[in-house]
Coordinates of C-alpha atoms in Angstrom, one line a residue:
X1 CA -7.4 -18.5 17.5
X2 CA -5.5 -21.9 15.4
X3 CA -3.1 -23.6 17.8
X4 CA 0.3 -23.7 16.4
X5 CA 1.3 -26.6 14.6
X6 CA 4.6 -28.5 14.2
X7 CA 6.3 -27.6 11.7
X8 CA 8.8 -30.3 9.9
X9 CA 12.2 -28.3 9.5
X10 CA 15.1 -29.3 7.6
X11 CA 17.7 -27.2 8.7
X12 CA 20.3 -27.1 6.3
X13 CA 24.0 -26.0 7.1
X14 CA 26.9 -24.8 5.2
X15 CA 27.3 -23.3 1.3
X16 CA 23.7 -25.2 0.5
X17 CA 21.4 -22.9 2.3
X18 CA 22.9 -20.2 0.9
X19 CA 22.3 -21.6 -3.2
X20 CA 18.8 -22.7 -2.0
X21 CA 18.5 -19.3 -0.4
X22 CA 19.5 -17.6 -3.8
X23 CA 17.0 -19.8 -6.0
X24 CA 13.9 -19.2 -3.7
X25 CA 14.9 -15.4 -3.5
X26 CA 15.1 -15.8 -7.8
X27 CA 11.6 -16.9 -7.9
X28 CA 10.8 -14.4 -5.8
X29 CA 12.8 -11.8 -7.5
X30 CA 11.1 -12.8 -10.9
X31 CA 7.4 -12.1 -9.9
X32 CA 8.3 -8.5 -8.3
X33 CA 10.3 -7.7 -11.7
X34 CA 7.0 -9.1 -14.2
X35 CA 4.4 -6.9 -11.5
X36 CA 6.8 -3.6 -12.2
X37 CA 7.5 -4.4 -15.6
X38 CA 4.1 -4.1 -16.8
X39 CA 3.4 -0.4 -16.1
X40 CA 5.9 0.7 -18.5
X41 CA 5.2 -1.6 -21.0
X42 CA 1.2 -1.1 -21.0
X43 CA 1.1 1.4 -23.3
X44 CA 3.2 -0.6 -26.3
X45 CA 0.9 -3.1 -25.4
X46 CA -2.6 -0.8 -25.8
X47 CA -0.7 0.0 -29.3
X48 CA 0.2 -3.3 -30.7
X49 CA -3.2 -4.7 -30.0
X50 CA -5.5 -2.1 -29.9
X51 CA -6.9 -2.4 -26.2
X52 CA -8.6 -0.2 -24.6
X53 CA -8.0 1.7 -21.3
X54 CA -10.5 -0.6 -19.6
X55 CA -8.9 -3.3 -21.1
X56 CA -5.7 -2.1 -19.5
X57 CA -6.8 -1.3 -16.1
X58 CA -8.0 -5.5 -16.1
X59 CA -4.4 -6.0 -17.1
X60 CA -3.1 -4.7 -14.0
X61 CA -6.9 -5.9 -11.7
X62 CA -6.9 -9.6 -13.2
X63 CA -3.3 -10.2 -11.4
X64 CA -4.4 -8.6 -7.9
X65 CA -7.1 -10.2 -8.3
X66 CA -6.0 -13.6 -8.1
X67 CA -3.0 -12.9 -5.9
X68 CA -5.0 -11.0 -3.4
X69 CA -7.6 -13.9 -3.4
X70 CA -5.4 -17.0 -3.3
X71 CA -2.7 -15.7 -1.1
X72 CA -3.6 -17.3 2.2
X73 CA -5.5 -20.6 0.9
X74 CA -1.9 -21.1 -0.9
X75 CA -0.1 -20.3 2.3
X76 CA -2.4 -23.2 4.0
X77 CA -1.6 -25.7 0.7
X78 CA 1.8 -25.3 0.8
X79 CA 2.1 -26.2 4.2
X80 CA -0.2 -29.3 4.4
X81 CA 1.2 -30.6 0.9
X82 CA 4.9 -29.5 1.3
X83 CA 6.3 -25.9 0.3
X84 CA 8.3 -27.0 -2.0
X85 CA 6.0 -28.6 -3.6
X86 CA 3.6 -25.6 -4.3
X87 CA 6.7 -23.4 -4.8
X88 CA 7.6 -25.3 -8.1
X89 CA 3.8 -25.5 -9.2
X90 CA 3.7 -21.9 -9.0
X91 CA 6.9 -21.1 -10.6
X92 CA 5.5 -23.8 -13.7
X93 CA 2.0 -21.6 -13.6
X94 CA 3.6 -18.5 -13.4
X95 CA 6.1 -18.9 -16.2
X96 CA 3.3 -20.6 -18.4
X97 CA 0.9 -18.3 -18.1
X98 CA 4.4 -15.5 -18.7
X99 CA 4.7 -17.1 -21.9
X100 CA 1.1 -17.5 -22.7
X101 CA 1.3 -13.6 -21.8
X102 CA 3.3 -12.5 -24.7
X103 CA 2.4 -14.5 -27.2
X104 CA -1.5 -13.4 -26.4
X105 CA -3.2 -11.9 -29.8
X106 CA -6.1 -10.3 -28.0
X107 CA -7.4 -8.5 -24.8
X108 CA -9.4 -11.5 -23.5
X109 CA -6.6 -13.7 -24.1
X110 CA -3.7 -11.3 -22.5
X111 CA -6.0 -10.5 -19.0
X112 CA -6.9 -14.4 -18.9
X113 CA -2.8 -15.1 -18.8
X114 CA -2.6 -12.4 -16.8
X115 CA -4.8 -13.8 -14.1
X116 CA -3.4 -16.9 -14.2
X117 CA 0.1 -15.3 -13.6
X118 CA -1.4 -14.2 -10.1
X119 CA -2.3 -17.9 -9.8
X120 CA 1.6 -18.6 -9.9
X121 CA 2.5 -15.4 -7.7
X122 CA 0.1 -16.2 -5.0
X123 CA 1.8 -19.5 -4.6
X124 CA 5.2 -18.5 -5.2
X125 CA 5.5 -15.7 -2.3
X126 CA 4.0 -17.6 1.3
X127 CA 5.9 -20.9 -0.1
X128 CA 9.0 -18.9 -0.5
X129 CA 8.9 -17.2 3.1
X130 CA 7.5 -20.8 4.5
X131 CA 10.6 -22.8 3.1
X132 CA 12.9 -20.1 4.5
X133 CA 11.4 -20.0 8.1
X134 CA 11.4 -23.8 7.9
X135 CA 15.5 -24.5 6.5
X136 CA 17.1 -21.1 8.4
X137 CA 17.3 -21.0 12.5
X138 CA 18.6 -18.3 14.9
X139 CA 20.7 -15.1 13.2
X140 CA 21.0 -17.2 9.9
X141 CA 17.5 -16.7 9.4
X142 CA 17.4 -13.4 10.1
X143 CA 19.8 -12.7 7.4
X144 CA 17.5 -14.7 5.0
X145 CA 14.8 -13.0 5.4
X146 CA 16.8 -9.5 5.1
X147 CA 17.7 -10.8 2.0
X148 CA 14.3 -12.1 0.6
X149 CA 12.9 -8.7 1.4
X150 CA 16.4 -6.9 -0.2
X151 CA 15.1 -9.1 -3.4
X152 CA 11.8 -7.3 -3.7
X153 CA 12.9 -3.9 -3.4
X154 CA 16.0 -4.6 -5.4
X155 CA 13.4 -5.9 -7.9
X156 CA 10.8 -3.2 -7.4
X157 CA 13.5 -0.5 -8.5
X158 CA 14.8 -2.5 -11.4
X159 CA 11.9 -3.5 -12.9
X160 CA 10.9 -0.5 -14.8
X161 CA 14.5 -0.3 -16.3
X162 CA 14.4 -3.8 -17.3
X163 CA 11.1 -3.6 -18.9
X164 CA 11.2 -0.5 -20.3
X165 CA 15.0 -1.3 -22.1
X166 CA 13.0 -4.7 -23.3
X167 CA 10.3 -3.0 -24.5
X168 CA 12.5 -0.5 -26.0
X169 CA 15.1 -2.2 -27.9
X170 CA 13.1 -5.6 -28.4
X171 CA 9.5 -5.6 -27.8
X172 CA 7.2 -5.9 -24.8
X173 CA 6.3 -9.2 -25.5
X174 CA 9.9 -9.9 -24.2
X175 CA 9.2 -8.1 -21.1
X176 CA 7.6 -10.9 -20.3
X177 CA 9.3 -14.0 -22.2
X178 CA 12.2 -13.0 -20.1
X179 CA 10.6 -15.1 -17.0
X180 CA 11.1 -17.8 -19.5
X181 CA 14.6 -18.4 -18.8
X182 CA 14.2 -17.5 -15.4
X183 CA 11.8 -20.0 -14.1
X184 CA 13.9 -22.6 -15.7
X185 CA 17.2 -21.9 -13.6
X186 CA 14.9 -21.3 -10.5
X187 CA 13.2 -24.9 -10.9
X188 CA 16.6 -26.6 -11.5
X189 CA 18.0 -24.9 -8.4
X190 CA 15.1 -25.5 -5.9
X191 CA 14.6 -29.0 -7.2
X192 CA 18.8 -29.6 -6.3
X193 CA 19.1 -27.6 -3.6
X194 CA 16.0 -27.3 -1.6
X195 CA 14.6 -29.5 0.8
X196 CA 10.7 -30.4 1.3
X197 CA 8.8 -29.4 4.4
X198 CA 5.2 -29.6 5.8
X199 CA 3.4 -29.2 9.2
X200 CA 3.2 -32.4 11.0
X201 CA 0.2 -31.6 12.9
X202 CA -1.5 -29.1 11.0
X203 CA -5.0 -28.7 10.4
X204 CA -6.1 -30.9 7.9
X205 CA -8.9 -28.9 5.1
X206 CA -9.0 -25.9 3.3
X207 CA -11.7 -23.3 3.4
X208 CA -13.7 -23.5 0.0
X209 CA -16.7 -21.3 0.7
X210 CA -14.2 -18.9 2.1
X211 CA -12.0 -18.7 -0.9
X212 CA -14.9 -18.3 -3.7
X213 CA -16.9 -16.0 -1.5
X214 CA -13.8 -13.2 -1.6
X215 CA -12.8 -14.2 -4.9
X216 CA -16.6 -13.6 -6.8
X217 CA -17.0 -10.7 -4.0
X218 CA -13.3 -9.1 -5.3
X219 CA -14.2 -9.9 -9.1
X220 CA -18.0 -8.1 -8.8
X221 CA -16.6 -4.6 -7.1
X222 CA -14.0 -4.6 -9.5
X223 CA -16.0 -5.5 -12.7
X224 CA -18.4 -2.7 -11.4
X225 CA -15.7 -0.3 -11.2
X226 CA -13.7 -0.8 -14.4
X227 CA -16.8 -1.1 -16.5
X228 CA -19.5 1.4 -15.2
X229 CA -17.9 3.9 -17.2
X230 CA -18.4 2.1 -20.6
X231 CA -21.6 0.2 -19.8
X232 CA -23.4 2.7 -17.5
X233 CA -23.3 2.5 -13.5
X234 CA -27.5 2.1 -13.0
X235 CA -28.8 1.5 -16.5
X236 CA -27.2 0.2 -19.4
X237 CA -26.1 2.0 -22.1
X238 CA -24.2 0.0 -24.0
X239 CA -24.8 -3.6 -24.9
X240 CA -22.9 -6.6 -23.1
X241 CA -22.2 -9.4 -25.1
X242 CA -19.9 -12.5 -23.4
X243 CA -20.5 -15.6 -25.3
X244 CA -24.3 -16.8 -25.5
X245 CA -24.7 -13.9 -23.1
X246 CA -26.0 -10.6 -24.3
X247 CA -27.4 -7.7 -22.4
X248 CA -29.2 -5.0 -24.3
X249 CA -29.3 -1.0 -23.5
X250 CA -32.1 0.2 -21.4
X251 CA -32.4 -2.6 -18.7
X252 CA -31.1 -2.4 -15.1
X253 CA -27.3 -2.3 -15.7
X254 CA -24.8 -5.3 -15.3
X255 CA -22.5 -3.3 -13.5
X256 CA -24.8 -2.2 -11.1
X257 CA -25.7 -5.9 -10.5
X258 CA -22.3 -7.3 -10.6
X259 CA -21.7 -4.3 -7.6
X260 CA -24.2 -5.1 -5.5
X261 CA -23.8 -8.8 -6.1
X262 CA -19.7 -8.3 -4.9
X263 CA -20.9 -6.6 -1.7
X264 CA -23.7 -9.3 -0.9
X265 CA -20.9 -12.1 -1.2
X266 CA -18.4 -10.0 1.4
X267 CA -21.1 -9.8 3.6
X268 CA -21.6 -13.8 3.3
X269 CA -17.9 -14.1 3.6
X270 CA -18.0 -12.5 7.0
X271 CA -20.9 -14.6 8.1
X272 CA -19.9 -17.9 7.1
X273 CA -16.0 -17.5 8.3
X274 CA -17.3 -16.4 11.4
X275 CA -19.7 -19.7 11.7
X276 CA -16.8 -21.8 10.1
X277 CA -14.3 -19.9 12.8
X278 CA -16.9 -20.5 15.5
X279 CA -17.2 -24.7 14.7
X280 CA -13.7 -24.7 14.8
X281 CA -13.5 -25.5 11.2
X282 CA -10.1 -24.3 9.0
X283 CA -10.8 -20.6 7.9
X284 CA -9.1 -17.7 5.5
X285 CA -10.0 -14.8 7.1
X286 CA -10.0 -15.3 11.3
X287 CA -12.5 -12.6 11.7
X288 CA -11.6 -12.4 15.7
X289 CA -7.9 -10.5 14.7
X290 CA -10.0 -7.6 13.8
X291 CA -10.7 -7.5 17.4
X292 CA -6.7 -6.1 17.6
X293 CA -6.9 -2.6 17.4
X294 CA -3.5 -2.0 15.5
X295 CA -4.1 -5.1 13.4
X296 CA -7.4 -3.9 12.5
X297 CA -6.2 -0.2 11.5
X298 CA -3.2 -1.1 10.1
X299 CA -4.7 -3.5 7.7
X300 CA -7.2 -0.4 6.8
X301 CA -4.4 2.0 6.0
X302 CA -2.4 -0.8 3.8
X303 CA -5.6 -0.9 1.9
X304 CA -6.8 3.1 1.5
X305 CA -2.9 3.5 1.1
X306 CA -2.5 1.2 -2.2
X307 CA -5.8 2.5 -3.6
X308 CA -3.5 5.8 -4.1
X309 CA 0.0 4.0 -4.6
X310 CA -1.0 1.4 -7.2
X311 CA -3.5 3.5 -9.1
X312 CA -0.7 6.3 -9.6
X313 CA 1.7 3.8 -11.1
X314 CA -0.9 2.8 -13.5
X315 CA -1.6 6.5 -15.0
X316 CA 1.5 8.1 -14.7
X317 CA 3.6 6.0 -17.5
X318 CA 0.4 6.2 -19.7
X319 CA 1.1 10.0 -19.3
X320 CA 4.1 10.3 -20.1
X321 CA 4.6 8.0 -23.3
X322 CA 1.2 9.0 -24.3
X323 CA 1.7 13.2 -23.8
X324 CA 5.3 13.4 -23.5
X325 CA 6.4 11.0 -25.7
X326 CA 8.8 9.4 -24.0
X327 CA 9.4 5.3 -24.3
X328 CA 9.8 2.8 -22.0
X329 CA 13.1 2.9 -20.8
X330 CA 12.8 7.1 -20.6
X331 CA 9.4 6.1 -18.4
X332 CA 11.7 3.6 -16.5
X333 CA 14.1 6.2 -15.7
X334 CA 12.0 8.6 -14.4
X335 CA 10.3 6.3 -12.2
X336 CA 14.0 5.5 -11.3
X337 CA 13.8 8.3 -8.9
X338 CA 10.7 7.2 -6.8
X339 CA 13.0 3.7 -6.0
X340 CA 15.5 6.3 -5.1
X341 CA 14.0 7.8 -2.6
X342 CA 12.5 4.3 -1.1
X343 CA 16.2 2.9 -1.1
X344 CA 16.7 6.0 1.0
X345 CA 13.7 5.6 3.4
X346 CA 14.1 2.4 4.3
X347 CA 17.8 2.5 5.4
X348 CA 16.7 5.8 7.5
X349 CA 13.8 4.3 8.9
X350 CA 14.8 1.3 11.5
X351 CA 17.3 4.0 13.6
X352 CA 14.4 6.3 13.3
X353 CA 11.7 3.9 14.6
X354 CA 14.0 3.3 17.4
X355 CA 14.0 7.2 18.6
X356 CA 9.8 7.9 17.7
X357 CA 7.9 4.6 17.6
X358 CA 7.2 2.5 14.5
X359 CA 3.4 4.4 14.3
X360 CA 5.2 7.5 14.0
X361 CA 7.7 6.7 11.1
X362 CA 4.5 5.1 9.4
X363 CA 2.7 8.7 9.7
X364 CA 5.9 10.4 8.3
X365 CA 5.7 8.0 5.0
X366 CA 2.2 8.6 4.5
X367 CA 2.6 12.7 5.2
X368 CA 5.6 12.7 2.8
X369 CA 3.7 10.4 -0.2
X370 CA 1.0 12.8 0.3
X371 CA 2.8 15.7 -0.5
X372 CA 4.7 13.8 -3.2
X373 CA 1.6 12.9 -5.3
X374 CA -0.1 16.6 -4.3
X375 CA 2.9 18.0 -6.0
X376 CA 2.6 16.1 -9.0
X377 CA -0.5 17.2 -9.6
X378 CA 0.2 20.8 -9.4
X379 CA 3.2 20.7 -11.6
X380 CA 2.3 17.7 -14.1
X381 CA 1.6 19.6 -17.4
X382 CA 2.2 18.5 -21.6
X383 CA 5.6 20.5 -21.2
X384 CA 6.7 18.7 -17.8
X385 CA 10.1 17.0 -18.0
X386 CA 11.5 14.0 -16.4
X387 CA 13.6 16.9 -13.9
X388 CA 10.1 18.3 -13.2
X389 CA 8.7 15.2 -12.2
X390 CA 11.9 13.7 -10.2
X391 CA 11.8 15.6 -7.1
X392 CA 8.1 15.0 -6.3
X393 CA 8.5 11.2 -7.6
X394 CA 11.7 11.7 -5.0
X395 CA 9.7 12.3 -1.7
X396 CA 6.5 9.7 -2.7
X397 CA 9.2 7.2 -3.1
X398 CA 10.6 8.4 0.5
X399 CA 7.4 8.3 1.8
X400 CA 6.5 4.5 0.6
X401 CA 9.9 4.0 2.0
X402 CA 9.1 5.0 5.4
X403 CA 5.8 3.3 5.3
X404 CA 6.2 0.2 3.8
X405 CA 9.1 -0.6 5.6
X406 CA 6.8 0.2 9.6
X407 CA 3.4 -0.9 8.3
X408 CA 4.1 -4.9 8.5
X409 CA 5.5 -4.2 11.7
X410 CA 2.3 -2.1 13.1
X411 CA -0.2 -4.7 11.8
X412 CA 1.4 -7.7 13.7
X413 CA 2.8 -6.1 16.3
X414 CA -0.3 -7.3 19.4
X415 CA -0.7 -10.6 16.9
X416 CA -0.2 -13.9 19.1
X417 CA 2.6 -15.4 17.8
X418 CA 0.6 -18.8 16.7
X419 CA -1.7 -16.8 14.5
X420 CA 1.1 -14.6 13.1
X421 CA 1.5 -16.5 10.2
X422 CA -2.5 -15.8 9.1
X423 CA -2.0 -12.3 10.1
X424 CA 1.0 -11.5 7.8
X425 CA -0.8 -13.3 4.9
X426 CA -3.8 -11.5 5.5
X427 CA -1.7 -8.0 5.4
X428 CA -0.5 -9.2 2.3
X429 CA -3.4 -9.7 1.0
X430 CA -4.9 -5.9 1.8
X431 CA -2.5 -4.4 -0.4
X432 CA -3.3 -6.6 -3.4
X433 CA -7.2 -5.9 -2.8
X434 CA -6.2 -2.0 -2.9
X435 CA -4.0 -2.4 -5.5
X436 CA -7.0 -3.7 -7.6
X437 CA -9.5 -1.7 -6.5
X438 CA -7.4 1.2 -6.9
X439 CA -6.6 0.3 -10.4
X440 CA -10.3 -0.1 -11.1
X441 CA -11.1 3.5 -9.2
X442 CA -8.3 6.0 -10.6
X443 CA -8.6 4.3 -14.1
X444 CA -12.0 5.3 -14.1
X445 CA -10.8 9.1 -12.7
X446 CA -9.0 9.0 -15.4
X447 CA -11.8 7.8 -17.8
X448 CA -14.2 10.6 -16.4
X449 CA -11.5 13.4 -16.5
X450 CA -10.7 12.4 -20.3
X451 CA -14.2 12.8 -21.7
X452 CA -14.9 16.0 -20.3
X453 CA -11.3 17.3 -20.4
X454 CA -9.9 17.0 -23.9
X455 CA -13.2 18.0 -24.7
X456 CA -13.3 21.5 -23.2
X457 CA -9.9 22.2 -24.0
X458 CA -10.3 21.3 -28.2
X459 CA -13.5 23.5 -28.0
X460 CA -11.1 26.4 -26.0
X461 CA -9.4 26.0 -29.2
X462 CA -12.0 26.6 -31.7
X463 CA -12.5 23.0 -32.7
X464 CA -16.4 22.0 -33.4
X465 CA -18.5 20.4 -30.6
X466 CA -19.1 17.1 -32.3
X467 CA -15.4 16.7 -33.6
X468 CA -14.1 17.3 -30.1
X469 CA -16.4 14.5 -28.7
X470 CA -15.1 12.1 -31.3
X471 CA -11.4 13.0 -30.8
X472 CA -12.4 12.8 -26.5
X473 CA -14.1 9.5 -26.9
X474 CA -10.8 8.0 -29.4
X475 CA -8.0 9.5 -26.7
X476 CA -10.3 8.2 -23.7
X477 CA -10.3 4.7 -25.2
X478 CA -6.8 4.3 -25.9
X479 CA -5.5 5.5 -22.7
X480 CA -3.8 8.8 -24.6
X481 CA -2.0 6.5 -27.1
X482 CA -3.9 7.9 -29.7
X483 CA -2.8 11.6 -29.4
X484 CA 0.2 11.0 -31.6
X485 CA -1.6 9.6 -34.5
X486 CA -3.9 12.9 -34.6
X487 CA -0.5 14.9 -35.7
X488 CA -1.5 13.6 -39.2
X489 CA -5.3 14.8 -39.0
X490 CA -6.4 18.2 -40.8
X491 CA -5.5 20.8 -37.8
X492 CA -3.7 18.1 -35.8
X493 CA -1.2 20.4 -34.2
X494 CA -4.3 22.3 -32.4
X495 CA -6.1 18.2 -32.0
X496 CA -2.6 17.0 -30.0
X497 CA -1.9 20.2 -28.2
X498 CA -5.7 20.2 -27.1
X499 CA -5.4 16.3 -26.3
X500 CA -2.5 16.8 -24.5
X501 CA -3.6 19.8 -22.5
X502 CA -7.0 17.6 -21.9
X503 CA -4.7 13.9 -20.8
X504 CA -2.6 16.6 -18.4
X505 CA -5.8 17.8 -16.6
X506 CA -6.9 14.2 -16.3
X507 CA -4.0 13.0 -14.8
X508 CA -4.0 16.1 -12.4
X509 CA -7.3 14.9 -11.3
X510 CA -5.9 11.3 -10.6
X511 CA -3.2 12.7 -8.9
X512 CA -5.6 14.1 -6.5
X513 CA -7.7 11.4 -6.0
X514 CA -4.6 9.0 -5.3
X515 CA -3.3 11.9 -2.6
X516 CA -6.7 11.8 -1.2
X517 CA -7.0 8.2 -0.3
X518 CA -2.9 8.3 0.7
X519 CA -4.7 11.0 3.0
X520 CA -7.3 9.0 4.6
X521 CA -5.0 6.4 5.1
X522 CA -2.7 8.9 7.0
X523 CA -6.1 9.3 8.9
X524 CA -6.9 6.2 9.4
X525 CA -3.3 5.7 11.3
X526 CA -4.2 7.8 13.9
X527 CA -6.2 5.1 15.3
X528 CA -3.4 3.1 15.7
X529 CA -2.2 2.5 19.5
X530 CA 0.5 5.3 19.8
X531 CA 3.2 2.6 21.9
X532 CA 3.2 0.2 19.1
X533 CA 5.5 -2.7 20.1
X534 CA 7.2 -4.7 17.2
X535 CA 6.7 -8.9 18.9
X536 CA 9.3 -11.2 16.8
X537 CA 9.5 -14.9 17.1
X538 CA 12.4 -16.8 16.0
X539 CA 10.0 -18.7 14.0
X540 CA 8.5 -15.8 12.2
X541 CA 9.0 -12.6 9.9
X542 CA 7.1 -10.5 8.4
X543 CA 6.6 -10.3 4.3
X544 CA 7.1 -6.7 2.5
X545 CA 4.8 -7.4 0.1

C-alpha cells in the first residue's frame, strides 16, 4: 500500500474559513444541482432538438463517464499541483462546457459538452474535500465536512425543483446557463478566500496507462449497451457512419466489437496496475484493497445498487411528461417526495447504526428501495397520479437514505488510514461506473419494452400491424415524447391511449429490472463482515457521492 505523504496545511482561523468553506461548498453545490437538473429537463430537450432515446441515455453516460474515469487521477493532480489550483480549472471547465451545454444545436454537440462537464466535476469534488481536510483541524473539520455533505443532499433534493421551474417558465437551456453565474461568484470567492495546498512528499507521476485503459474500457461497455439496440448486438443491422468511418449492414457488428474490446482493456487494466502496483510505480486502482473483504463487497453493492438507482431516475421523468403529461416543475415535485424520504433516512440512521451495526442499516436501505421501486412497478399505469407515485417514491427515497448515508462508512471501514484517501475515491468512483452502466442497461429495457409493447397494445386495439410498428418504432425513438403529437393523427385517441398503455408497461418492466439489481446488491451485502467498525482519522472523511 502508498506511504502517507505530508500534506502542506494552511490552517485558517476565524470568519475566513467559514466564507472559504461556503464558496468550496458552492462549487460543490452547483455540480450536484446540474447532475439532478438534467433528468427533468431531458425530455424538453429530446423535443427541442429532436434526439433520440439513445441520444438521451449518452446525455446522462457521457457525464459518468468522465467523472467515473477521472475522479482519482484528479484527486492525485490536485494534490501534487495544489487543490486549489485544480479546484478553479474545474469550476472554468465545468461552467464552459455548462454554457457550451445550452447553447448546443445538435445531439453530438450537447453529449460532447456534456462529457466535458464530467471533466469539470471530476476535478471539482476530490479538490473540494482535499482543500477542506487540508484548511480545517479537530471538531472544526468535522463540521466542514457535515456541511459539504449537507450541500449535496441539500442540492440533490433541490435540483429537480430548480430545473424543472427553469425549464418550466424559461427554457432548459437555462437549466443549465444558471451555473453561469454561479461559477463566477465561486471563482471570486475561492480565489479571495482560499488558500493553496499540496503534498510535500508525495509521489511524484500519474498513472497514464491506468487512466486510458478504464476510460476506453468504460466507453466500449457502454457504447455496446446504448447502441446494440439500434445497430444490432452480433451483426449489424443498421449502418454506422462517424466521419470517414462507415460500417455497412451485414458484417460482424460494431457494438459487439466495441463490447468485447471494453472487457479486453479491463482485463489489461487489472494486469498492468497490478505490474505498475507491484514496481512500486504511482497507480489508480490499488488492486491489493480488494483483498479487504468489506471494501471489496461494499464497492460491489455501490455499483449493482446505482445500476437500479440511476437508471430509474432516467425513465421515470420521461414517463411522466411523456404519458402523463406533466412538465418539469410537476416532474420535480413528484420526485420531491423521494428527497423526502432521504432527508428522513439519514437523520434516523446514525442513532440507528449505533443500536444494529452500520451493515445492518445498509441492508434496511437496500430492503426498503427494493420495495419502493417493486411498488412502482405494480402501480405505475397512464392514469397514475403524482399521490399514486409519492408513497412508493417515499420509501425508495428512505431506503437510499439509509444506504447511502452507511455504505461509505462499510467500504472504508478495515481501509488503513494512509490508503483511505484512494479508497474513498475509488468508492466514488463505483457509483459513477453504475450510474453509467445503468443508464446504458435500463435505457435499453426501456428500448426493448417499447417496441414490443406499444405494439401489442395498438394491435389489442384494432390498429393494423404495420401502422402499429411505425407508431412503436416513432414513440421508441423519442423516448415517449412523441405520444402527444399522435392526438392529431386519424384515430389518435385509440394511437395515444395505446402508446401510453404500451410506455406504461415499458416502464413497469424497468422498474423491475432496477429492483432486481437493488436486489442483488442487497445480496451482495450479505458478504459484508457482520461487526463492521467505522475507523476515522482526524485527517480524513468520507465523500457521499
Amino acid at each position: 500500500m502508498n506511504a502517507p505523504a505530508l500534506s502542506e496545511q494552511k490552517v485558517l482561523t476565524g470568519k475566513r474559513r467559514w466564507i472559504a468553506l461556503a464558496f468550496l461548498s458552492l462549487g460543490v453545490a452547483m455540480i450536484i444541482l446540474d447532475a439532478t437538473v438534467v433528468n427533468v429537463a431531458i425530455p424538453s430537450m429530446i423535443k427541442d432538438l429532436n434526439l433520440t432515446t439513445n441520444d438521451a441515455e449518452w446525455i446522462n453516460a457521457a457525464y459518468s463517464l468522465t467523472f467515473a474515469s477521472l475522479l482519482i487521477l484528479s484527486g492525485r493532480l490536485a494534490d501534487r499541483f495544489g487543490r486549489k489550483l485544480l479546484f478553479i480549472i474545474g469550476i472554468i471547465i465545468f461552467v464552459g462546457a455548462s454554457v457550451l451545454v445550452a447553447i448546443s444545436d445538435s445531439s453530438i454537440h450537447l453529449i460532447a459538452a456534456r462529457a466535458l462537464q464530467g471533466v469539470g466535476a471530476a476535478m471539482i469534488l476530490p479538490a473540494s474535500l482535499s482543500v477542506i481536510n487540508a484548511v480545517f483541524v479537530g471538531k472544526s473539520r468535522a463540521i466542514a465536512f457535515a456541511v459539504w455533505g449537507a450541500t449535496i443532499g441539500g442540492m440533490a433534493a433541490l435540483g429537480p425543483l430548480v430545473g424543472g421551474w427553469l425549464t418550466t417558465y424559461a427554457s432548459w437551456h437555462w437549466a443549465f446557463l444558471i451555473n453561469l453565474p454561479i461559477g463566477i461568484i465561486v471563482l471570486i470567492g475561492v480565489l479571495l478566500a482560499v488558500p493553496e495546498t499540496r503534498d510535500l512528499l508525495g509521489r511524484k507521476g500519474v498513472d497514464l496507462p491506468g487512466t486510458l485503459l478504464s476510460t476506453f474500457g468504460l466507453l466500449g461497455i457502454v457504447f455496446a449497451l446504448i447502441e446494440g439496440q439500434r445497430y444490432g448486438w452480433l451483426i449489424s443491422t443498421a449502418p454506422f457512419k462517424a466521419g470517414p468511418l462507415t460500417w455497412d449492414t451485414g458484417r460482424l457488428s460494431l457494438v459487439f466489437i466495441s463490447g468485447v474490446l471494453g472487457v479486453i482493456a479491463l482485463l489489461a487494466l487489472i494486469l498492468v496496475e497490478t505490474r505498475r502496483a507491484a514496481a512500486g510505480k504511482i497507480v489508480i486502482l490499488d488492486l491489493r484493497l480488494f483483498r479487504i473483504r468489506s471494501f471489496a463487497a461494499g464497492n460491489g453493492v455501490a455499483v449493482v445498487v446505482s445500476l437500479g438507482e440511476f437508471g430509474l431516475l432516467f425513465t421515470l421523468p420521461l414517463f411522466l411528461q411523456a404519458v402523463r403529461g406533466y412538465n418539469a416543475l410537476e416532474t420535480g415535485v413528484i420526485l420531491l417526495a423521494l428527497a423526502i424520504g432521504s432527508f428522513f433516512a439519514s437523520g434516523a440512521g446514525a442513532p440507528i447504526s449505533q443500536r444494529v451495526g452500520p451493515v445492518r442499516v445498509l441492508q434496511l436501505g437496500m430492503l426498503l428501495e427494493v420495495i419502493g421501486i417493486l411498488g412502482l412497478g405494480f402501480v405505475i399505469s397512464p392514469e397514475i397520479t403524482g399521490w399514486g407515485l409519492a408513497p412508493w417514491l417515499f420509501l425508495y427515497g428512505m431506503g437510499v437514505g439509509f444506504a447511502t448515508a452507511q455504505l461509505t462508512g462499510v467500504v472504508l471501514s478495515e481501509v488503513p488510514v494512509a490508503d483511505s484517501g484512494q479508497a474513498s475515491a475509488v468508492q466514488s468512483t463505483s457509483r459513477q461506473v453504475g450510474a453509467a452502466i445503468g443508464t446504458a442497461i435500463l435505457g435499453t429495457t426501456l428500448l426493448i419494452g417499447l417496441g414490443s409493447a406499444v405494439t401489442s397494445q395498438l394491435e389489442a386495439r384494432g390498429i393494423p400491424t404495420a401502422q402499429a410498428q411505425e407508431v412503436s418504432q416513432a414513440v421508441a425513438s423519442s423516448a415517449g415524447q412523441a405520444i402527444p403529437g399522435l392526438a392529431s393523427a386519424p384515430g389518435g385517441d385509440v394511437l395515444v391511449e395505446g402508446a401510453s398503455a404500451g410506455f406504461a408497461q415499458a416502464t413497469k418492466l424497468v422498474s423491475w429490472v432496477a429492483g432486481f439489481f437493488v436486489l442483488l446488491g442487497l445480496l451482495t451485502s450479505l458478504l459484508l463482515p457482520k461487526n463492521t467498525a467505522r475507523v476515522l482519522s482526524e485527517g480524513y472523511a468520507p465523500p457521499k457521492s
